[in-house]
Tab-separated table of C-alpha atoms and ligand atoms in Angstrom:
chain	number	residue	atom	x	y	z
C	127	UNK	CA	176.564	129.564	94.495
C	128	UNK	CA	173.244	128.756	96.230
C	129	UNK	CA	170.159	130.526	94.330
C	130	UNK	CA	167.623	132.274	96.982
C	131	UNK	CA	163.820	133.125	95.916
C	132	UNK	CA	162.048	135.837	97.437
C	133	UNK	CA	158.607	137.590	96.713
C	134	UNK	CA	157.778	140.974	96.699
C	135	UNK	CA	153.798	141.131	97.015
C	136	UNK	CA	153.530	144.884	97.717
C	137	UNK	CA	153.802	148.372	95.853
C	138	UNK	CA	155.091	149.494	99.163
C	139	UNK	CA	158.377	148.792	99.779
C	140	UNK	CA	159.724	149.073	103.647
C	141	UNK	CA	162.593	148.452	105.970
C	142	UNK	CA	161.489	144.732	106.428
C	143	UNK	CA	161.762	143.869	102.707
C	144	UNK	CA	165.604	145.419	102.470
C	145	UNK	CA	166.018	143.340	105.288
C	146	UNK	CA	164.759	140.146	103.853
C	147	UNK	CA	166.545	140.994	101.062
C	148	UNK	CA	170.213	141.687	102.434
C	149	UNK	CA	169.807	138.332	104.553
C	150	UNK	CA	168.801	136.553	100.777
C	151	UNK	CA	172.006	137.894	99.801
C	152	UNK	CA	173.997	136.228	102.341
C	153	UNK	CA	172.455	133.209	101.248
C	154	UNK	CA	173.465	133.315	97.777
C	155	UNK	CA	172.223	134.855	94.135
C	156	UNK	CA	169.151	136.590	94.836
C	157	UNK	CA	165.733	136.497	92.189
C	158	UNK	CA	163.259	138.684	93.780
C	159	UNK	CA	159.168	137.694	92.505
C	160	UNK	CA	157.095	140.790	91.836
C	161	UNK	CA	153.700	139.861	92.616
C	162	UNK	CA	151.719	141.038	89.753
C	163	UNK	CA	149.115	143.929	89.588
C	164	UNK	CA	145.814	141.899	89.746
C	165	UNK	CA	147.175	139.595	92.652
C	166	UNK	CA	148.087	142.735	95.134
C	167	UNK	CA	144.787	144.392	94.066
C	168	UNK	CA	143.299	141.094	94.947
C	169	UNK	CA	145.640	139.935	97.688
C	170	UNK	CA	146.615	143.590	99.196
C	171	UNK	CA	145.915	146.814	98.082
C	172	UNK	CA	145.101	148.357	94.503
C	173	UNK	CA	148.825	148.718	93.850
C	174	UNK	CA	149.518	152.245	92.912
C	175	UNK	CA	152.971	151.660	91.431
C	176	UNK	CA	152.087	149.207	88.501
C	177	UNK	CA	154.233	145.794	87.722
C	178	UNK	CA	156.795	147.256	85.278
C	179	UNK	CA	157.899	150.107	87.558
C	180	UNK	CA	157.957	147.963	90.594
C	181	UNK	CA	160.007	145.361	88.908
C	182	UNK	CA	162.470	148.793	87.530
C	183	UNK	CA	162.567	150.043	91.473
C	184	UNK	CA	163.377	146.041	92.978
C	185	UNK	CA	166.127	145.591	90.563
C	186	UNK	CA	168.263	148.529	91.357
C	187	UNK	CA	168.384	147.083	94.975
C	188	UNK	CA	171.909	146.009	96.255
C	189	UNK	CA	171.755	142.282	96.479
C	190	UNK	CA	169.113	141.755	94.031
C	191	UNK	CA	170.307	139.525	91.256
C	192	UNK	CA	166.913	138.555	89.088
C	193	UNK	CA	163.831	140.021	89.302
C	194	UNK	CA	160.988	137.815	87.760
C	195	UNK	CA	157.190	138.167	87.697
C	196	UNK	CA	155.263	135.844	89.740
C	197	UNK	CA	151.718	135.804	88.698
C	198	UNK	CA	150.199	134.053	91.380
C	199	UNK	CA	150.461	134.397	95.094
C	200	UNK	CA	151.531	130.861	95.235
C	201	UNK	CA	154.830	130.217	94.049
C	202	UNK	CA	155.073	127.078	92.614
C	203	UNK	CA	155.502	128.253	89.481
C	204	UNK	CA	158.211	130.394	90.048
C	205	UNK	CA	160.075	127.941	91.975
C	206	UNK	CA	159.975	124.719	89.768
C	207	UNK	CA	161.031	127.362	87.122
C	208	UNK	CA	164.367	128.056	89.354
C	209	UNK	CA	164.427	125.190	91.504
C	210	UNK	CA	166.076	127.527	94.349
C	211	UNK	CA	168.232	126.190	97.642
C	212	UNK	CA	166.190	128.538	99.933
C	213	UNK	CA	163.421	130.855	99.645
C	214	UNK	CA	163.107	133.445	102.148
C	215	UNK	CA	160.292	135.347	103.808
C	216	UNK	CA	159.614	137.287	107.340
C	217	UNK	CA	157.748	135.133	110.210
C	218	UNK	CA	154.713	136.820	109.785
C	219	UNK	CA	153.383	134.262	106.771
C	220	UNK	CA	152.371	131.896	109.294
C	221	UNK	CA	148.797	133.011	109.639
C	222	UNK	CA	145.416	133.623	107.278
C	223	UNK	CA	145.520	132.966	103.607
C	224	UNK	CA	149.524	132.993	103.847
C	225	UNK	CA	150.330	129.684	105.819
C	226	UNK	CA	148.765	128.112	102.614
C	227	UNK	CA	151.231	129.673	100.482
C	228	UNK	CA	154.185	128.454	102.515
C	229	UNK	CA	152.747	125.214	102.986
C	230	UNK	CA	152.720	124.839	99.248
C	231	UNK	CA	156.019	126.442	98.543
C	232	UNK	CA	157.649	124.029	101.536
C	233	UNK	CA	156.058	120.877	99.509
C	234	UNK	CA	157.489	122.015	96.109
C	235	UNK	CA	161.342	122.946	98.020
C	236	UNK	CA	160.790	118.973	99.272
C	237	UNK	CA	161.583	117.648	95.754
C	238	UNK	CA	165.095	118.857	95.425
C	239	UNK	CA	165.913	119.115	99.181
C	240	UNK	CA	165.335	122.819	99.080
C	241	UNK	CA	164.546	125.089	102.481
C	242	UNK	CA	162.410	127.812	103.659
C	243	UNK	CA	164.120	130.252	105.867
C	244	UNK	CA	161.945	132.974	108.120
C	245	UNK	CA	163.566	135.924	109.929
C	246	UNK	CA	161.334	137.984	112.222
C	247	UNK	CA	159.239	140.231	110.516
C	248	UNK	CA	160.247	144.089	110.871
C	249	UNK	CA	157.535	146.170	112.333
C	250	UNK	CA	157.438	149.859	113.062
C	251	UNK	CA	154.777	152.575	114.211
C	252	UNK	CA	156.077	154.783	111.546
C	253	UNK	CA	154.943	151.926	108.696
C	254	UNK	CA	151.527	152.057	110.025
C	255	UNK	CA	151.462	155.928	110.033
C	256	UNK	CA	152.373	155.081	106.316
C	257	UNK	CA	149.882	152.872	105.498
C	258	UNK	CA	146.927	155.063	107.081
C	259	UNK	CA	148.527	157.840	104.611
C	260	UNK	CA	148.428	155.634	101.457
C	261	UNK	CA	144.707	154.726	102.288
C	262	UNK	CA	144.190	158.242	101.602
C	263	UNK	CA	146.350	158.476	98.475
C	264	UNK	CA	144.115	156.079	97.163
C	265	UNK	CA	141.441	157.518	97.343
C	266	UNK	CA	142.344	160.621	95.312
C	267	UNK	CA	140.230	160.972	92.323
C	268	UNK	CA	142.793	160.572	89.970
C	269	UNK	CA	144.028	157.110	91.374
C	270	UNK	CA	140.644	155.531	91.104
C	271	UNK	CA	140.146	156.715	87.670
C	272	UNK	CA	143.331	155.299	86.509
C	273	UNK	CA	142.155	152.436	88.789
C	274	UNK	CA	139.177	151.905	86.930
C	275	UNK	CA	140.973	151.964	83.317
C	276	UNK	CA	143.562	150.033	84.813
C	277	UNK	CA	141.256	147.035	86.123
C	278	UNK	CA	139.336	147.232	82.492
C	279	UNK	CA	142.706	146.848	80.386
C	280	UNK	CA	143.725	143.646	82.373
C	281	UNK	CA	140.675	142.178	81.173
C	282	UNK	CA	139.036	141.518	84.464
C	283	UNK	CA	134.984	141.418	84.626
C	284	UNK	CA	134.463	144.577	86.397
C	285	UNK	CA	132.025	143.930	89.308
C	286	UNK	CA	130.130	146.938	90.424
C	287	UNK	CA	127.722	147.453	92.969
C	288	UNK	CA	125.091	150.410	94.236
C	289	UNK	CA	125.692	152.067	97.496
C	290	UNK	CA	123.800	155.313	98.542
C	291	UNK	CA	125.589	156.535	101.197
C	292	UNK	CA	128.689	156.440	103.594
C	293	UNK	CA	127.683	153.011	105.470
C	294	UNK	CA	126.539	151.063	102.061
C	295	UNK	CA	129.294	152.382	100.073
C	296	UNK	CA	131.487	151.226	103.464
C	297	UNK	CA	130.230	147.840	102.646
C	298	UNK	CA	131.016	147.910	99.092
C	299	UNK	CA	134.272	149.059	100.129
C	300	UNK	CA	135.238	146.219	102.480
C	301	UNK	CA	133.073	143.007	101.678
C	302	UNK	CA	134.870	140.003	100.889
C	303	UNK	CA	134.344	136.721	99.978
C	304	UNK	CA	136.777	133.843	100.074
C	305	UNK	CA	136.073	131.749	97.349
C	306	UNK	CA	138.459	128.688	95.434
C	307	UNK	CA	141.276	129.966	97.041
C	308	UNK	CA	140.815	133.432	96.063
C	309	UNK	CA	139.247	136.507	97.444
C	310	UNK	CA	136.306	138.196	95.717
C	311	UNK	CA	135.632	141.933	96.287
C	312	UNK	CA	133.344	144.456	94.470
C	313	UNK	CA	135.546	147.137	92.028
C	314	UNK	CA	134.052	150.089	91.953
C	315	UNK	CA	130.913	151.335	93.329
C	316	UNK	CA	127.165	152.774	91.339
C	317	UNK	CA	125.974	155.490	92.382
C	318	UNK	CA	122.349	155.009	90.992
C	319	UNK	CA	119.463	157.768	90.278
C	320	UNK	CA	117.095	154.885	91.701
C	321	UNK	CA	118.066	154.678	95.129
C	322	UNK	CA	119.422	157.955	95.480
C	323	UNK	CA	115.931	159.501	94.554
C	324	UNK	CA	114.318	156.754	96.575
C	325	UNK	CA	116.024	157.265	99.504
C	326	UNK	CA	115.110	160.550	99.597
C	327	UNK	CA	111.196	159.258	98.798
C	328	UNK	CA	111.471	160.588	95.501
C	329	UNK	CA	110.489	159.038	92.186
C	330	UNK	CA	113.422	158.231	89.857
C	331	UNK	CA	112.588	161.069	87.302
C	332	UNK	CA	115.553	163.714	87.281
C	333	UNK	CA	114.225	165.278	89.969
C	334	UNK	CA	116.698	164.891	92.608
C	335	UNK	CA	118.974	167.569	91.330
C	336	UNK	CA	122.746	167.023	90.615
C	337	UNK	CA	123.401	169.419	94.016
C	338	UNK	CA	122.351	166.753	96.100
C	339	UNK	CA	123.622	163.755	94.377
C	340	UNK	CA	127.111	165.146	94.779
C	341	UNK	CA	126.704	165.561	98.091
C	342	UNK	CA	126.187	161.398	98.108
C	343	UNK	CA	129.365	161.368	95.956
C	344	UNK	CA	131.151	163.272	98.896
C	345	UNK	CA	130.208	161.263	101.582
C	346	UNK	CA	130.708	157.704	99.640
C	347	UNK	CA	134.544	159.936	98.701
C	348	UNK	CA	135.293	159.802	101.834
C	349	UNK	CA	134.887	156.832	103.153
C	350	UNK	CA	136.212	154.477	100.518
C	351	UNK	CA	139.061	154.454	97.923
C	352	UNK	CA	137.402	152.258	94.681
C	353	UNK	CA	136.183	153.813	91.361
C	354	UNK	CA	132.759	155.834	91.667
C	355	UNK	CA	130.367	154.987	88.664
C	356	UNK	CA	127.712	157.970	88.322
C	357	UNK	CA	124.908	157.281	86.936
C	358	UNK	CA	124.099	160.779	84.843
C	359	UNK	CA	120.468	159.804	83.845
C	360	UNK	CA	120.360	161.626	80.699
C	361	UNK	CA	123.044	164.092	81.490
C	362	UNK	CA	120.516	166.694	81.115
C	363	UNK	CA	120.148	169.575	78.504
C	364	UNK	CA	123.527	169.446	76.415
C	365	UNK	CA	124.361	172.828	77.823
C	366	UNK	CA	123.731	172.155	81.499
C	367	UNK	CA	125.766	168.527	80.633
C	368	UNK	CA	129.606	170.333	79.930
C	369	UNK	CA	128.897	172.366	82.957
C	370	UNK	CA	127.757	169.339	85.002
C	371	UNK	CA	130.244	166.584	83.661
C	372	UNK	CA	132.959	168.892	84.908
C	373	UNK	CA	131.070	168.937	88.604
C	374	UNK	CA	131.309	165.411	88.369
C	375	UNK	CA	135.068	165.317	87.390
C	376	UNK	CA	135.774	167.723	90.379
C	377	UNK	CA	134.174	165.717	92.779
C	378	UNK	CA	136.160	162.364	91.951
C	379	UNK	CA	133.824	160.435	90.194
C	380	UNK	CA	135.910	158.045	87.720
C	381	UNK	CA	132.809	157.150	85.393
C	382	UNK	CA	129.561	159.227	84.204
C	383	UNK	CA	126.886	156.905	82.647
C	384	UNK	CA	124.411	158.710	80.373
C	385	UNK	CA	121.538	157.151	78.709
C	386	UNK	CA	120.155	158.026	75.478
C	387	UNK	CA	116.665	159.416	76.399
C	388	UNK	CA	115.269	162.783	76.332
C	389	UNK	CA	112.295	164.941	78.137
C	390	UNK	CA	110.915	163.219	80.954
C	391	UNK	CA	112.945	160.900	82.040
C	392	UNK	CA	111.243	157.202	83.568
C	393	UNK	CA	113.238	154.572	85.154
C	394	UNK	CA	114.279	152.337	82.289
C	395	UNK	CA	112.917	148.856	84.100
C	396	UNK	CA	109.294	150.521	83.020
C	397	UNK	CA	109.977	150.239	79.761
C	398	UNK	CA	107.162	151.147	77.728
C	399	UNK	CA	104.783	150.692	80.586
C	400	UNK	CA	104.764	154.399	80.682
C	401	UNK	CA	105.686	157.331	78.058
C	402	UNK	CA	109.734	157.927	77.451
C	403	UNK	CA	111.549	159.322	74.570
C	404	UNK	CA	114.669	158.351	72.881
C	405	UNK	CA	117.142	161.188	71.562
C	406	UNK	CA	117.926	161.327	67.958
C	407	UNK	CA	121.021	159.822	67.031
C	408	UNK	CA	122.763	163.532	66.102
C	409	UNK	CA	121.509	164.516	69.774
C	410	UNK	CA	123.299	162.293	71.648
C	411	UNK	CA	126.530	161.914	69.586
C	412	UNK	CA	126.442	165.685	69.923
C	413	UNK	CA	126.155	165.573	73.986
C	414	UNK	CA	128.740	162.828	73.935
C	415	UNK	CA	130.762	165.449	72.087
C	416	UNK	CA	130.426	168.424	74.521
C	417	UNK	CA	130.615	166.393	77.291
C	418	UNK	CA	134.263	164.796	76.106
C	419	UNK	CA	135.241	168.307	75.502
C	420	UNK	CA	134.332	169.537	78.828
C	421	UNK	CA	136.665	167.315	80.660
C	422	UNK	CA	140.297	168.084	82.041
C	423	UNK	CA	140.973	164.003	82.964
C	424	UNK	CA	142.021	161.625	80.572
C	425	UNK	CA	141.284	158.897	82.709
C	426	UNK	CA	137.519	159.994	83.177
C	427	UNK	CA	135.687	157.474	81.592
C	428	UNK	CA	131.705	158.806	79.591
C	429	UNK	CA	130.207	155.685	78.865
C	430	UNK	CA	126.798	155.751	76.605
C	431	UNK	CA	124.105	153.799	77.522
C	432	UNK	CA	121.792	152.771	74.407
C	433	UNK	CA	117.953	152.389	75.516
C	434	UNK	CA	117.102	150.569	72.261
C	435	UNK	CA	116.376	147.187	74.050
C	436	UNK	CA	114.402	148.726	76.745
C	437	UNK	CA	112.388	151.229	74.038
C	438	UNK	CA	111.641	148.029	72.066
C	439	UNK	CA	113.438	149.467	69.014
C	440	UNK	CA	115.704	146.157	68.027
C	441	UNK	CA	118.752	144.934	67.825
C	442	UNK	CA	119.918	146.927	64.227
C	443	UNK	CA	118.649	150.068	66.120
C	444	UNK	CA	120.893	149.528	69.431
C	445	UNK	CA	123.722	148.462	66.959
C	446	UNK	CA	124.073	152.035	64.715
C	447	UNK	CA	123.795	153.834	67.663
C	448	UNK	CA	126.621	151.556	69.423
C	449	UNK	CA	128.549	152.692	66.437
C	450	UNK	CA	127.522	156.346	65.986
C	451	UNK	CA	127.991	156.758	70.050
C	452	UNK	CA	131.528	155.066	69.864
C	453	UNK	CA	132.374	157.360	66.603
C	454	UNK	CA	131.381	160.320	68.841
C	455	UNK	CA	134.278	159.502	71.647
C	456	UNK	CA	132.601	157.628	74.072
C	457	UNK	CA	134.436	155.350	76.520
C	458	UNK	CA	132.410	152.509	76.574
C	459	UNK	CA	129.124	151.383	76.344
C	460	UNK	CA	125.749	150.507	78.242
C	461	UNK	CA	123.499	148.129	76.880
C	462	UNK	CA	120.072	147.960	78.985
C	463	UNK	CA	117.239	145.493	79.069
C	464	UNK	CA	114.549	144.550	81.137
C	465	UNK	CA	114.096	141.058	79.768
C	466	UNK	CA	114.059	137.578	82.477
C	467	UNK	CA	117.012	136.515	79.799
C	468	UNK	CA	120.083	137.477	78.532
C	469	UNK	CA	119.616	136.676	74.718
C	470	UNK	CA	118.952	140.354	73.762
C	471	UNK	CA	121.788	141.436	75.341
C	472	UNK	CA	124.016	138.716	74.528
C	473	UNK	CA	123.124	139.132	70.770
C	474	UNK	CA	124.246	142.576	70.843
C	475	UNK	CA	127.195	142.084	72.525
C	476	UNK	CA	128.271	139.248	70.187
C	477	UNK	CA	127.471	141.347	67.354
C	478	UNK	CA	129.229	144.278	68.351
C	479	UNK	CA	132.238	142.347	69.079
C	480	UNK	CA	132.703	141.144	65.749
C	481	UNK	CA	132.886	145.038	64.833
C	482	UNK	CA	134.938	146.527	67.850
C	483	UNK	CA	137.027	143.824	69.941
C	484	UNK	CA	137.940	146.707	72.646
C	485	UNK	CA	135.382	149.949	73.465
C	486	UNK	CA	133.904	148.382	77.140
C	487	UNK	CA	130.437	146.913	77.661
C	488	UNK	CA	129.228	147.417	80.712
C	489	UNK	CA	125.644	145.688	81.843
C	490	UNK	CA	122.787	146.016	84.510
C	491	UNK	CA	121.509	142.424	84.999
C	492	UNK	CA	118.652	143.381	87.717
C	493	UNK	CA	115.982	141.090	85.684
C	494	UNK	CA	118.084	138.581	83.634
C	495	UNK	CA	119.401	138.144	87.271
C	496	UNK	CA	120.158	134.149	87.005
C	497	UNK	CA	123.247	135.280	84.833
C	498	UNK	CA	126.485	134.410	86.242
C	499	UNK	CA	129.480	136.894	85.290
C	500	UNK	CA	131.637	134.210	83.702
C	501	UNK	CA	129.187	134.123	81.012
C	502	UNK	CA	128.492	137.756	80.670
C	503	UNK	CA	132.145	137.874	80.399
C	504	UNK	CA	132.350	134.916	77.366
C	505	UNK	CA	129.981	137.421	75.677
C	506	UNK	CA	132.742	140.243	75.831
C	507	UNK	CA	131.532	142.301	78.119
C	508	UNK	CA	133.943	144.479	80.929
C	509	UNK	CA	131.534	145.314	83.570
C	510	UNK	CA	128.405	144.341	85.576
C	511	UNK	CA	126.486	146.640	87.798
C	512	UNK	CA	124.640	145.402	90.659
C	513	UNK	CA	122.721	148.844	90.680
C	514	UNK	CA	119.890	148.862	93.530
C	515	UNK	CA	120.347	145.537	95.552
C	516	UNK	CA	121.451	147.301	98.685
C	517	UNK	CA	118.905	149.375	99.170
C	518	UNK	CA	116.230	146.895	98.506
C	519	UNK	CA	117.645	144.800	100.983
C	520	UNK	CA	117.699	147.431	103.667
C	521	UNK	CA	113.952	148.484	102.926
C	522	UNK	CA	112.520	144.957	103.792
C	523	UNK	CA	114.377	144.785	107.211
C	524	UNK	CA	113.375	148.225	108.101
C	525	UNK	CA	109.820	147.792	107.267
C	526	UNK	CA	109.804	144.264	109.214
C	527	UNK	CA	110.888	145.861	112.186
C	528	UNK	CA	108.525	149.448	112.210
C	529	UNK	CA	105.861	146.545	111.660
C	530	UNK	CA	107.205	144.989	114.601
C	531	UNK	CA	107.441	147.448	117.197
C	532	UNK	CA	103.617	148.723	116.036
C	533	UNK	CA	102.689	145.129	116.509
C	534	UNK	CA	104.173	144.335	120.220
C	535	UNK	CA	104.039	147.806	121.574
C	536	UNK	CA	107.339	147.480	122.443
C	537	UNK	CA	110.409	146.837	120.950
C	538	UNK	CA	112.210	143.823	122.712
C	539	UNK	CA	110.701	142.089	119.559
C	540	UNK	CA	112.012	144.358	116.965
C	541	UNK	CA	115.423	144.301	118.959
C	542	UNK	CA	115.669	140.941	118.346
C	543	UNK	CA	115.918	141.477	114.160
C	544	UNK	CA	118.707	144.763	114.856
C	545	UNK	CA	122.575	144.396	115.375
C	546	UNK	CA	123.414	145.069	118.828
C	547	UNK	CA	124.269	148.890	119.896
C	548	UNK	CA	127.511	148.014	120.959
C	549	UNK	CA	127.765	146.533	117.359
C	550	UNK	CA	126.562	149.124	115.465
C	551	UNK	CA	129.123	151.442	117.395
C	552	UNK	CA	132.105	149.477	116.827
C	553	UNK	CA	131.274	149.029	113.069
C	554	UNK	CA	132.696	152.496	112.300
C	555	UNK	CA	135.957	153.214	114.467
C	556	UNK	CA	136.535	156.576	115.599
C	557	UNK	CA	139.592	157.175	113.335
C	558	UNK	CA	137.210	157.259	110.418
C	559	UNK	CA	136.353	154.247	107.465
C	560	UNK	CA	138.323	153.014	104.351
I	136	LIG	C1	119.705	153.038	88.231
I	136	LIG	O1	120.239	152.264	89.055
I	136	LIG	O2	119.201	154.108	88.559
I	136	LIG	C2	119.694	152.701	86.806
I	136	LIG	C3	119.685	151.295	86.407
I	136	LIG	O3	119.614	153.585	86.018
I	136	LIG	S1	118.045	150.846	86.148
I	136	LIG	O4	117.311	151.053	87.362
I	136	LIG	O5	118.045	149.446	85.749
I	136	LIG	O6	117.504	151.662	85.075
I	137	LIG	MG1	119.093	155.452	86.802
């Protein structure tokens, strides 16, 4: 009997992959490849039906002899492991990223005189009705906040970045990167107190109220499908926090961020330059407290973020209250500084470590900013926020081109530095974003 290979890089499953699957069959003993979790996030879409279960729902397909995980999109693995006679696929891997994964798989069939065959790939209307209806699925609360735990258990460095409102959140959404063969795209996205008060010309001191910011949550909501980190300042007196934790929860945010500081809250990146408090140790484990007990979602993450570094209160300090804050329920941890290097916060980190190998770390590199995440991630720590860069890049270009127009009189000039109208029109299609 001939042995047929197959892979199976969706959580989808249509007509088109029973198809390829009955002609495998014909062929000889069928192993199907389940493309694991963190490939189809990368490679497709966050997969909402996880490895296990799509291996569970593949096998009890007629025809389907083995299934296997395949842990890259490439196969070569997979197929010196089985050495298979054919391996099968629809005519549609012929473009993009793809062609390079058949091109491989055809050089590794060469060595024992094995074949790829194509059949025409199966295309419907109804599948892309389908697929417009799963965007939205994925974008229910409740699947980014699993997404969010999800992506942290698999060990992946968690890369986050700020958006404050529908079109930068858009980006966030949809930029990609090609990089060694792989694609790089942002995880989740910050919604920061520092450019949401800016953009409204505010200063970043609690004073945009939690009305309006989840207004910002509702229009990034609908436009995209990845996790939504909030950033809670200081979540506020502990009785207003239960009520407004739970606002957050409602509204679909997968992660609340609160920092350790009480009264009068100043953006963290002044430091000591001007007057800010930290809360007692009891105060905050007892927020942390309320605010676990407020929630209805497992999966919503309250992550504590420890303003000893910033405060210039030392390492020891931001240590107990790492400890006290975990012992409290949180479900990760913050640790902020405002120093050009990492040591501070790498010395924490490592410390901590020795003490507690799994509650998340999550970091805001804006002024150690020449860290790469590989190292960050050597350190032990599960997430990086890039928490304002969008919105200082917009300010520049905006200013450069009022400046302009006041300049010429005119705006022919200042035309020159904008995307074109018919650009700026296409950008979001009339069906809507995600
Ligand atoms: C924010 O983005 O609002 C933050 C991070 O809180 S920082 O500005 O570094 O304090
Ligand atoms: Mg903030």
């Amino acid at each position: 009997m001939k042995k047929v290979y197959l892979c199976i890089s969706t959580d989808i499953l249509q007509p088109g992959h029973v198809n390829v699957i009955k002609k495998a069959a014909e062929l000889g003993e069928v192993t199907v490849g389940i493309l694991c979790d963190e490939c189809v996030a990368i490679y497709e879409k966050y997969p909402i039906i996880p490895l296990v279960e799509r291996m569970k729902i593949i096998s009890a397909i007629k025809g389907v002899e083995h299934v296997v995980e395949q842990k890259s999109i490439y196969y070569d693995d997979n197929l010196l492991e089985l050495r298979p006679d054919y391996v099968i696929h629809g005519d549609n891997w012929n473009k993009g990223y793809q062609a390079e994964v058949k091109a491989c798989a055809a050089r590794i069939l060469e060595q024992w005189g094995g074949k790829i065959v194509e059949i025409p790939y199966y295309h419907t209307e109804n599948m892309e009705l389908f697929h417009k209806s799963m965007k939205d699925v994925r974008g229910l609360p409740e699947v980014r906040r699993q997404r969010l735990r999800h992506d942290i258990q698999m060990g992946n460095m968690i890369k986050v970045m700020a958006a404050h409102d529908g079109l930068s959140a858009l980006l966030v959404e949809k930029t990609s990167v090609r990089k060694n063969g792989q694609n790089r795209r942002f995880d989740g996205i910050w919604i920061s107190s520092l450019c949401d008060s800016t953009v409204m010309g505010k200063p970043d001191i609690e004073l945009v109220d939690l009305t309006s910011r989840i207004r910002v949550v509702e229009e990034i909501m609908e436009v995209t499908t990845k996790p939504i980190i909030f950033d809670g300042d200081t979540g506020g007196q502990i009785e207003h926090f239960a009520y407004n934790i739970r606002s957050l929860e409602r509204a679909g945010v997968s992660a609340v961020i609160i920092e350790d500081k009480t009264g009068l809250k100043r953006n963290s990146l002044l430091g000591n330059d001007v007057e800010q408090h930290q809360d007692s140790v009891e105060g905050f484990c007892r927020k942390i407290r309320v605010g676990k007990k407020a929630l209805s979602s497992g999966n919503f993450m309250l992550i504590a973020r420890i303003e000893s570094l910033i405060l210039e209160q030392g390492l020891h300090d931001a240590l107990e209250r790492a400890r006290a804050y975990v012992e409290a329920g949180v479900d990760g941890i913050m640790i902020h500084s405002r120093k050009k290097e990492p040591d501070e916060i790498f010395a924490f980190c490592d410390q901590f470590r020795m003490e507690d190998a799994n509650t998340p770390i999550v970091v805001v590199p804006t002024t150690f900013d020449s860290v790469y995440e590989e190292e960050l991630r050597q350190h032990g720590i599960n997430m990086v926020i890039y928490a304002n860069h969008m919105l200082r890049a917009a300010f520049p270009a905006m200013q450069s081109v009022a400046e302009t127009i006041l300049e010429n009189e005119r705006c022919l000039e200042a035309g020159e530095k904008c995307m074109s109208i018919k650009e700026i029109l296409s950008l979001i299609p009339v069906e809507g974003g995600r």
